[in-house]
CSV table of C-alpha atoms and ligand atoms in Angstrom, one decimal:
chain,number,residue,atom,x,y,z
A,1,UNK,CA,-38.5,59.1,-104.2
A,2,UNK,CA,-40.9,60.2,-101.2
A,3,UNK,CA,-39.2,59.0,-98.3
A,4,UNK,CA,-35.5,57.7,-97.6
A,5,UNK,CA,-35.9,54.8,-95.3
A,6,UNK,CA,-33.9,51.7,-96.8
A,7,UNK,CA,-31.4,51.6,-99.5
A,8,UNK,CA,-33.1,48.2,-100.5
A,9,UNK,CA,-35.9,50.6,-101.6
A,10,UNK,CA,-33.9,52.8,-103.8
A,11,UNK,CA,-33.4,51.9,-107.3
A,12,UNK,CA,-30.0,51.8,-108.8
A,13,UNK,CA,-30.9,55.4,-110.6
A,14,UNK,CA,-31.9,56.8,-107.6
A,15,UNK,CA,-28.8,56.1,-105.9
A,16,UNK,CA,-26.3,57.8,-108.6
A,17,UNK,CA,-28.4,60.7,-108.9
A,18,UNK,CA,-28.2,61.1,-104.9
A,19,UNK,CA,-24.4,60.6,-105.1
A,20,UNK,CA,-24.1,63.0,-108.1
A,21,UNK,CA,-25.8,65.4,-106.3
A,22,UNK,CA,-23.9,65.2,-103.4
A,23,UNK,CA,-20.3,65.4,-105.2
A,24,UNK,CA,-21.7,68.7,-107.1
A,25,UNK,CA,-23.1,70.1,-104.0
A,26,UNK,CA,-19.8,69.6,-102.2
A,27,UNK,CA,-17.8,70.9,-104.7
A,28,UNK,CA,-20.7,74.4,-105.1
A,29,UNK,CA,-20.2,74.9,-101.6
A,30,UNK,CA,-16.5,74.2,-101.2
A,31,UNK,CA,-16.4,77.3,-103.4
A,32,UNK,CA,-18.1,79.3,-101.0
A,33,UNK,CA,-21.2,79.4,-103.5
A,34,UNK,CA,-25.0,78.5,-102.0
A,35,UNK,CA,-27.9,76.7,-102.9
A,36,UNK,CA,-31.0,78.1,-101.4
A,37,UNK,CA,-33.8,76.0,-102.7
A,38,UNK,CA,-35.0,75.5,-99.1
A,39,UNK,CA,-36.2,79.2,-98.2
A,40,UNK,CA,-39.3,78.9,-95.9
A,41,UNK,CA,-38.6,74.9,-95.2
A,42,UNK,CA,-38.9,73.2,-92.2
A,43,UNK,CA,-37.2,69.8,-91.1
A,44,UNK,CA,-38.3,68.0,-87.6
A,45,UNK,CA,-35.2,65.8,-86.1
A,46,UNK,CA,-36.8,63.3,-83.6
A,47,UNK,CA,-34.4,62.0,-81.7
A,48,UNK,CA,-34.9,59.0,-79.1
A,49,UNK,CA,-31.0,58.2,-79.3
A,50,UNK,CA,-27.8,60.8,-79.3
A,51,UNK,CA,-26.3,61.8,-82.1
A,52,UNK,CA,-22.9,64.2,-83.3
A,53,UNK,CA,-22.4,63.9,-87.0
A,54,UNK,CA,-26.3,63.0,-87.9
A,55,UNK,CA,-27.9,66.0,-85.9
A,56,UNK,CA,-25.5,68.7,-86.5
A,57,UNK,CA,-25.0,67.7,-90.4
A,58,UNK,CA,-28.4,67.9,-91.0
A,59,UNK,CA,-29.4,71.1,-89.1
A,60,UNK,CA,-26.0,72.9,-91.1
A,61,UNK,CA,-27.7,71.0,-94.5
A,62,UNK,CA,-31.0,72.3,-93.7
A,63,UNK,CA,-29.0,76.0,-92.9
A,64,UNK,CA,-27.0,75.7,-95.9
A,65,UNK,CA,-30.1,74.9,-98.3
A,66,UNK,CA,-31.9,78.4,-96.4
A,67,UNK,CA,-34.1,76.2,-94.3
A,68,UNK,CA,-34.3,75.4,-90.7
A,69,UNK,CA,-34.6,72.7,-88.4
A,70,UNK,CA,-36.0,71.9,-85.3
A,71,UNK,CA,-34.3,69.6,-82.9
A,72,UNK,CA,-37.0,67.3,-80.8
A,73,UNK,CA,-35.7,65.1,-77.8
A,74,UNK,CA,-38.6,62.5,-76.9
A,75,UNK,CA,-39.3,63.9,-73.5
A,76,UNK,CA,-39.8,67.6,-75.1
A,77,UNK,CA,-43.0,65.7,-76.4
A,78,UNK,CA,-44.1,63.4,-73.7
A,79,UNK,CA,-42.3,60.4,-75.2
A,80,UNK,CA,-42.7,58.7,-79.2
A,81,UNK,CA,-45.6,56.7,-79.1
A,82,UNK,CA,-46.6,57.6,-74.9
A,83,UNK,CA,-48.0,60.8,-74.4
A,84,UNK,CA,-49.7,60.2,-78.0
A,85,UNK,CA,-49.7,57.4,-81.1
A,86,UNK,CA,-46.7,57.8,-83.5
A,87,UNK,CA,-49.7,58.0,-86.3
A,88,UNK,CA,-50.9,61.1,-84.5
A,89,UNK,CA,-47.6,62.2,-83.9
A,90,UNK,CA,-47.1,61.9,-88.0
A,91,UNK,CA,-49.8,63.8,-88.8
A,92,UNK,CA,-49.2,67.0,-86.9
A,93,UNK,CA,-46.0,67.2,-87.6
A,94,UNK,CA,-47.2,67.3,-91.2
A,95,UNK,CA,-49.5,70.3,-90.3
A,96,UNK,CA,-46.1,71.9,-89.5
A,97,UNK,CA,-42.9,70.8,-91.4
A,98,UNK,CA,-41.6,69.9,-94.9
A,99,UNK,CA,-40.0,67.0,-93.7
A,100,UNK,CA,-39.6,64.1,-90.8
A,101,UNK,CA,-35.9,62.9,-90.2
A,102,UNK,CA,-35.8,60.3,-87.5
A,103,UNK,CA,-33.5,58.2,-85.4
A,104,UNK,CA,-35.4,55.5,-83.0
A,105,UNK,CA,-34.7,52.4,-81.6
A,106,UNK,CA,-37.7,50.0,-83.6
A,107,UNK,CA,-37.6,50.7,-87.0
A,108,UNK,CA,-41.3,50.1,-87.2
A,109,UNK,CA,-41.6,53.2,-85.6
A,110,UNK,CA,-40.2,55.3,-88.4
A,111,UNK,CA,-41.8,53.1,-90.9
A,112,UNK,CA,-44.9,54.1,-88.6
A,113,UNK,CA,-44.4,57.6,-89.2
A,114,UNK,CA,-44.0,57.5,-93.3
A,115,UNK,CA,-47.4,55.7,-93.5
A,116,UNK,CA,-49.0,58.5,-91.6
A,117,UNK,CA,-46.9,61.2,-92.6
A,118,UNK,CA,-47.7,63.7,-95.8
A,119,UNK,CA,-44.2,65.1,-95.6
A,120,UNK,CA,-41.0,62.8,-96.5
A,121,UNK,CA,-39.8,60.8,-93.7
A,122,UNK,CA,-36.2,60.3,-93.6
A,123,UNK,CA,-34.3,57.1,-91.2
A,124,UNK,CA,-31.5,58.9,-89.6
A,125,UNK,CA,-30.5,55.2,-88.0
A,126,UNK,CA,-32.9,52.9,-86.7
A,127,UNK,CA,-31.7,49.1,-84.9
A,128,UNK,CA,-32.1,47.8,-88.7
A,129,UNK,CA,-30.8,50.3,-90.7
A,130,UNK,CA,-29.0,53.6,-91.3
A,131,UNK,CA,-29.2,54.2,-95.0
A,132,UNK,CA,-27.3,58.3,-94.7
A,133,UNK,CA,-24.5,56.9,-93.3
A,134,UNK,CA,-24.1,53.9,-96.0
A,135,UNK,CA,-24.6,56.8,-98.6
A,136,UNK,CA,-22.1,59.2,-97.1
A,137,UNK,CA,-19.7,55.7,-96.9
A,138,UNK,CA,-19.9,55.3,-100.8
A,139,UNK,CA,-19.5,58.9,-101.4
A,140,UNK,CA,-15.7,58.6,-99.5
A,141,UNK,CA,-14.8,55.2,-101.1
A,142,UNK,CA,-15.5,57.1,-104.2
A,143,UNK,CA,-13.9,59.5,-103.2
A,144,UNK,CA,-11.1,57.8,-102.4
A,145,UNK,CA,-11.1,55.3,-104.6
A,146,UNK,CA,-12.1,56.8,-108.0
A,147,UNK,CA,-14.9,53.9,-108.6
A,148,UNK,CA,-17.3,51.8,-106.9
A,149,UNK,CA,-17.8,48.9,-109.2
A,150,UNK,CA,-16.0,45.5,-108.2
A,151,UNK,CA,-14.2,47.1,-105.1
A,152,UNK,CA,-14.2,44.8,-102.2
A,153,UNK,CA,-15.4,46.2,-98.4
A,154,UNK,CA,-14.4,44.0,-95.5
A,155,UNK,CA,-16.4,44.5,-92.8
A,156,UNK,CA,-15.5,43.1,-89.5
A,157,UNK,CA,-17.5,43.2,-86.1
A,158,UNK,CA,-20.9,43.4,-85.5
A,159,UNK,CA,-24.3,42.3,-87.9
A,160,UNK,CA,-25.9,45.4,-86.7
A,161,UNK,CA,-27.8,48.1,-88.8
A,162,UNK,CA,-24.3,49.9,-90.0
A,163,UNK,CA,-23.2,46.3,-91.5
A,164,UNK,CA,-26.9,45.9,-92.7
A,165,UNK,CA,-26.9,49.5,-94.9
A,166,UNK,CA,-24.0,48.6,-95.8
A,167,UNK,CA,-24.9,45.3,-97.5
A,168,UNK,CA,-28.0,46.9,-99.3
A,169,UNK,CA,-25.2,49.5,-100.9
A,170,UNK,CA,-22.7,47.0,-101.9
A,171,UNK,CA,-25.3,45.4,-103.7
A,172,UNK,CA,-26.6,48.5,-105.6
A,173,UNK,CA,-23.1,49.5,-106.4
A,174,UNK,CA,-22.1,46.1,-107.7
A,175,UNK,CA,-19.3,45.7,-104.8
A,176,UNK,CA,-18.5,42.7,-102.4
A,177,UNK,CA,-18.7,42.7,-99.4
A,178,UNK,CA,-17.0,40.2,-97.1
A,179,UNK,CA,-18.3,40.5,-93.2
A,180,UNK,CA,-16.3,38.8,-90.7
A,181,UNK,CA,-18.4,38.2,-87.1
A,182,UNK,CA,-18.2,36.0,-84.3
A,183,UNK,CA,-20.7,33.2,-84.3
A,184,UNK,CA,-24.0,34.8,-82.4
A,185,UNK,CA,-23.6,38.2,-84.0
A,186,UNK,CA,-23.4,37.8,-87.8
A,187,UNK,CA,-26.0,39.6,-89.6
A,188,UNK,CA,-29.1,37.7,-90.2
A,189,UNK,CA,-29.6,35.7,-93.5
A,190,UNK,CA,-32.6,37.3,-94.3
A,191,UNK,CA,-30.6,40.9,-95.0
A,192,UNK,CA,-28.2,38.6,-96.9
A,193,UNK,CA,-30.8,36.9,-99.2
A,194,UNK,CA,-32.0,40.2,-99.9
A,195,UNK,CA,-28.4,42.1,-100.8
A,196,UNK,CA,-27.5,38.8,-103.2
A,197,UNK,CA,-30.9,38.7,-104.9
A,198,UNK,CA,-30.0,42.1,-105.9
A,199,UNK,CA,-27.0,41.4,-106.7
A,200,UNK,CA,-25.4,37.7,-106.7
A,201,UNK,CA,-22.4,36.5,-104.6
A,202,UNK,CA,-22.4,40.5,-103.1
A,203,UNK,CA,-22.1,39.4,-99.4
A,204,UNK,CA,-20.2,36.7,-97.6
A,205,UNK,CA,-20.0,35.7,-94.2
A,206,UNK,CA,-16.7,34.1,-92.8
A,207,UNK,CA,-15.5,33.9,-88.9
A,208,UNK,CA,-12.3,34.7,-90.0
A,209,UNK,CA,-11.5,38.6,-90.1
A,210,UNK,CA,-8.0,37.9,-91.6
A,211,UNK,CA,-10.0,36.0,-94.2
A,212,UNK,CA,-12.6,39.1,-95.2
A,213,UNK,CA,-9.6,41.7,-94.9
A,214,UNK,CA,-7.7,39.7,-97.4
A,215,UNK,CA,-7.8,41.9,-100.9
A,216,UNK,CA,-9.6,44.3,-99.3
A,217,UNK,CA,-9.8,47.9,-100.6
A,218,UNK,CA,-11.6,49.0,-98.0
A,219,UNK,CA,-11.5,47.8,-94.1
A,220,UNK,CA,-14.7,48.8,-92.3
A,221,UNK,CA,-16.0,48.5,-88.5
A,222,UNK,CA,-18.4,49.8,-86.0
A,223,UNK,CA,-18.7,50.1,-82.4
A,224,UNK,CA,-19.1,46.0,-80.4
A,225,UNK,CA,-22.0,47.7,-78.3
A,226,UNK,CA,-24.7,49.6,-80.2
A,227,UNK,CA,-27.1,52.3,-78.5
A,228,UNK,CA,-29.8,50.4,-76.1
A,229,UNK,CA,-26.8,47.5,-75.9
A,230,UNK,CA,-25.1,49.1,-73.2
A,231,UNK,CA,-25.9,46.4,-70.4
A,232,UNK,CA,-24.2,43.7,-72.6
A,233,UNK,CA,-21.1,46.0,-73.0
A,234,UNK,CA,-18.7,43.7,-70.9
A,235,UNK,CA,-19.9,40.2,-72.5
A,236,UNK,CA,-19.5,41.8,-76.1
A,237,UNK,CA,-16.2,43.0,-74.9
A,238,UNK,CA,-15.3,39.0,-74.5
A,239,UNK,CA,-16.9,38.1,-77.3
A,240,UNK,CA,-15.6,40.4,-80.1
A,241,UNK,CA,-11.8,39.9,-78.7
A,242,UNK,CA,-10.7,38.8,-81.8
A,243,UNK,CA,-12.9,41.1,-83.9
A,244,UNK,CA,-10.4,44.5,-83.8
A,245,UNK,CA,-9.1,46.5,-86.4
A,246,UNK,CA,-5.4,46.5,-85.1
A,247,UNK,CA,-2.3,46.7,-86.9
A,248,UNK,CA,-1.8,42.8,-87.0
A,249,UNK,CA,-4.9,42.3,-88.5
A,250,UNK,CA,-4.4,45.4,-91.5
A,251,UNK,CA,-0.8,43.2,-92.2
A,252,UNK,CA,-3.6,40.7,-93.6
A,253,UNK,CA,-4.7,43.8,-95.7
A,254,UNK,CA,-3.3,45.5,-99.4
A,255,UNK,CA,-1.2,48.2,-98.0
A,256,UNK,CA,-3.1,50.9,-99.3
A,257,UNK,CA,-6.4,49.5,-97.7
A,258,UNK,CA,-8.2,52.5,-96.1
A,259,UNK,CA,-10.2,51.9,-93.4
A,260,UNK,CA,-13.3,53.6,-92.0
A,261,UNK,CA,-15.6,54.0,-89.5
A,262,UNK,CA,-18.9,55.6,-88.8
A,263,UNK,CA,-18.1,57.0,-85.6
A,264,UNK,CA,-18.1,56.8,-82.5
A,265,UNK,CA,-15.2,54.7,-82.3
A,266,UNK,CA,-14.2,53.2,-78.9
A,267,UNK,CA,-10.7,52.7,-79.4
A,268,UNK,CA,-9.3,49.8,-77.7
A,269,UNK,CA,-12.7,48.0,-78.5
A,270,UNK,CA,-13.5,47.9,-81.7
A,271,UNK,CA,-10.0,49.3,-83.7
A,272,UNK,CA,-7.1,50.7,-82.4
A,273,UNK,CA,-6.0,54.3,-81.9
A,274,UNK,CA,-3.0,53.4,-84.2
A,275,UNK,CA,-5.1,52.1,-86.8
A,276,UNK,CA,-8.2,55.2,-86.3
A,277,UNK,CA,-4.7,57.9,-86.5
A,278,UNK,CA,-3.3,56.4,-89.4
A,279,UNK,CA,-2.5,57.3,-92.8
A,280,UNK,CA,-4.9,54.8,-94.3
A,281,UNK,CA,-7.9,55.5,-91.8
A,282,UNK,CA,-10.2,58.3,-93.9
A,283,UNK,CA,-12.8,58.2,-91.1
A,284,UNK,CA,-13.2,62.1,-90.8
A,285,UNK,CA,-13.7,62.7,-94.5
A,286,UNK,CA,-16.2,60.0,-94.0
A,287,UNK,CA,-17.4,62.0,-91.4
A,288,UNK,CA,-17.7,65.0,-93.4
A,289,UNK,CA,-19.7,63.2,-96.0
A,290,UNK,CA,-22.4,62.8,-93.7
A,291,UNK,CA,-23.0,66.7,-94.3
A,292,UNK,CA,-22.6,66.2,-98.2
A,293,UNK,CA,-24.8,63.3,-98.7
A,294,UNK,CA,-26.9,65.1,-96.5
A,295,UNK,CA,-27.3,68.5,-98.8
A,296,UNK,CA,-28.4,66.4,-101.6
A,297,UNK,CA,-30.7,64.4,-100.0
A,298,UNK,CA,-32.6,67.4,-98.1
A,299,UNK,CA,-32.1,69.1,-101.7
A,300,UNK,CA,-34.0,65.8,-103.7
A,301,UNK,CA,-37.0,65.2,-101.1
A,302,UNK,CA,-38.1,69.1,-99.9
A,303,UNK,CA,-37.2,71.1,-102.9
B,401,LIG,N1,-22.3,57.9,-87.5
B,401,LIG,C1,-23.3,58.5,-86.9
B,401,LIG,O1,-24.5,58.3,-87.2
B,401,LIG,O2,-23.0,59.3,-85.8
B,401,LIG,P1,-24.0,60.0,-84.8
B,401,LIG,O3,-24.5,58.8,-83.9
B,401,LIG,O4,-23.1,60.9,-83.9
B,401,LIG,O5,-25.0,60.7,-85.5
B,402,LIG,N1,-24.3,50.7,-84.7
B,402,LIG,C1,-24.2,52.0,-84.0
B,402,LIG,C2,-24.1,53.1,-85.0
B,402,LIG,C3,-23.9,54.5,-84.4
B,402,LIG,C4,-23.8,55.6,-85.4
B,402,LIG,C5,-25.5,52.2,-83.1
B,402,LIG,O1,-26.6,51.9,-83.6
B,402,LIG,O2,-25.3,52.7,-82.0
């Protein structure tokens, strides 16, 4: 593995070796041990959209490994792709760093970057995809769980690049995934072709979130309005109604469904602050993951 950009590109192997890794790594540092296989490392964050859990997980996972980071807004650099091309933004960065971690708005650009780069590129969420996040996801169900393998995720909201990752991983892991969206927003068949030719029947598609949370072990959703969505805030509002994770909806649920979240979560929109407080919702552990998935995969590609 050279680059982490889509968990459609990862084999099966791959995969459980990341998630190994991360579960041993949590458990070395929970004991206070370290790893330091990352003395005299560099990792470049590009930036063009905000970030909590992403930036800050992988600048302590860069810390933790005895590397360091450098955090790079667009406009410390005239803009990705203005003041200069993306390729010859690649290639210095190269000159410099170990690795790329990015998080932009196309997806082309990072896929940009990776053919130019000589360092690993990593996709820390582009409007397609954001493959850390559907890793540190699997890493809590299994957490939480105690298997992968035939559990059912319901995923109700948007088609957007959360839902998409998440797909790709169901598929790897040999779990369903049932995705409830109103009509205009469901993700595009294209992502679902390719998460049931790896693995048939993984997905389905319903307008009917009572329907995908039925026999659910796990209850997931995302924010109605994703970064560079913002002016269709109010229509998505409308539209997505009938969309929320609420207590009404988790009575359609097994009781011990847990529910997640990638965060940020606009309570009132997208689920509840009943449902985000309660004893089923394991969104900050989830949260946490981020960091532990994030060890291992800094660990896999630098070291
Ligand atoms: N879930 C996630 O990627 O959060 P940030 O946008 O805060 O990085
Ligand atoms: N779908 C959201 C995820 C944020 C982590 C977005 O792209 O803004």
């Amino acid at each position: 593995m050279d680059n982490f950009l889509s968990i459609k590109d990862c084999s099966v192997e791959q995969l459980n070796e990341l998630l190994k890794l991360s579960v041993d790594l949590k458990r070395f540092y929970k004991a206070g041990r370290q790893d330091l296989c990352l003395q005299g490392k560099t990792l470049a964050l590009l930036f063009e959209k905000a970030s909590l859990r992403t930036r800050i997980s992988f600048q302590v996972a860069m810390t933790d490994l005895g590397g360091s980071s450098i955090y790079i807004k667009p406009e410390d650099i005239g803009g990705i792709g203005k003041r200069e091309p993306v390729k010859d933004i690649a290639r210095v960065l190269s000159r410099y760093v170990h690795g790329i971690m990015a998080r932009t708005f196309e997806h082309d650009t990072i896929v940009r970057l990776t053919e130019y780069s000589d360092v690993p590129v990593i996709n820390a969420l582009s409007d397609w995809s954001h493959p850390c996040q559907a890793m540190a996801d699997v890493l809590t169900i299994l957490e939480h769980c105690g298997k992968l393998e035939g559990l059912k995720v319901a995923y109700v909201g948007d088609g957007n690049n959360v839902a998409r990752s998440l797909a790709f991983v169901c598929a790897k892991m040999n779990m369903k995934l049932a995705i409830a969206s109103p009509e205009g927003y469901q993700l595009d068949t294209d992502s679902i072709q390719i998460a049931n030719n790896i693995c048939p029947d993984t997905v389905v598609q319903t307008n009917d979130p009572k329907k995908a949370v039925a026999g659910a072990n796990v209850v997931y959703t995302d924010t109605w309005t994703s970064m560079g969505q913002e002016d269709e805030k109010e229509k998505r509002a409308k539209d997505f109604k009938a969309f929320q994770v609420n207590a009404e909806l988790m009575a359609n649920a097994p009781a011990d469904a847990k529910i997640m979240h990638c965060l940020p979560a606009y309570r009132g929109y997208e689920i509840t602050d009943e449902m985000a407080e309660s004893k089923n919702s394991v969104i900050f552990d989830q949260a946490e993951n981020r960091l532990h998935f994030q060890r291992a995969l800094l660990k896999r590609l630098l070291s």
